[in-house]
C-alpha angles and dihedrals in degrees: 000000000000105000107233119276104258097189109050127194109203117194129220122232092194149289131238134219124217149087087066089302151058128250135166131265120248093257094063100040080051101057086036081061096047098049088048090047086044092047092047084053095058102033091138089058101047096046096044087046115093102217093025114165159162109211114194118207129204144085120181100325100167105026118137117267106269097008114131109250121247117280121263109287095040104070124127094250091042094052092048095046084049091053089044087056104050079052087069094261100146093062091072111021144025120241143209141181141225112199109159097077132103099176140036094256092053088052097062088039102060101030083064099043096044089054103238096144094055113206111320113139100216111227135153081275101048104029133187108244118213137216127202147076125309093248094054098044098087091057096043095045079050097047090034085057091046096045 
């Protein structure tokens, strides 16, 4: 049996602007609920696991070419860590945010170079786990090997 991911990466599906504001589309508030959902399952695990961590992913994905990104506070990742947050989140896991992507592969990318996942070497035994929707998995397990 695969013991349960203790440091999460959850990726964005986008954030809108509009109504003097930014907020973020279902599909990210859907995989933020599921991380938070996945993380209260497993509460033993996160509190007893040194490292333990949800990482959010996402700058300014959909914005429109030239447009100036949201200010700090209103990017994808840092809306969905705020919403994860007022889930209870912070009462089993630490969490981080990566706001300076626009794709999948920068996500990971940054999320890597800007140290977000500390120092945890992934194995069978102390697996990634991944956040996002069934139909972008296969291209996030591919990029997250590569990474």
């Amino acid at each position: 049996m695969t013991p349960p991911a203790t440091v999460l990466l959850v990726f964005g599906r986008g954030v809108t602007a509009g109504d003097g504001g930014y907020r973020l589309t279902a599909e990210s508030v859907a995989r933020t609920e599921a991380a938070v959902a996945y993380v209260h399952a497993h509460a033993e695990a996160f509190r007893r696991t040194p490292g333990a961590r949800v990482v959010f992913t996402g700058g300014w994905p959909h914005g429109p070419a030239g447009e100036p990104a949201p200010p700090p506070g209103f990017r994808e990742a840092e809306l969905m860590r705020a919403l994860a947050r007022e889930a209870g989140l912070d009462a089993y896991a630490r969490s981080a945010a990566e706001t300076h992507s626009r794709t999948t592969v920068q996500n990971l990318a940054h999320t890597v170079q800007d140290g977000l996942l500390g120092t945890t070497e992934f194995t069978a035994r102390r697996p990634l786990g991944l956040v996002s929707h069934p139909w972008h998995l296969p291209r996030v397990r591919l990029l997250a090997a590569r990474v």
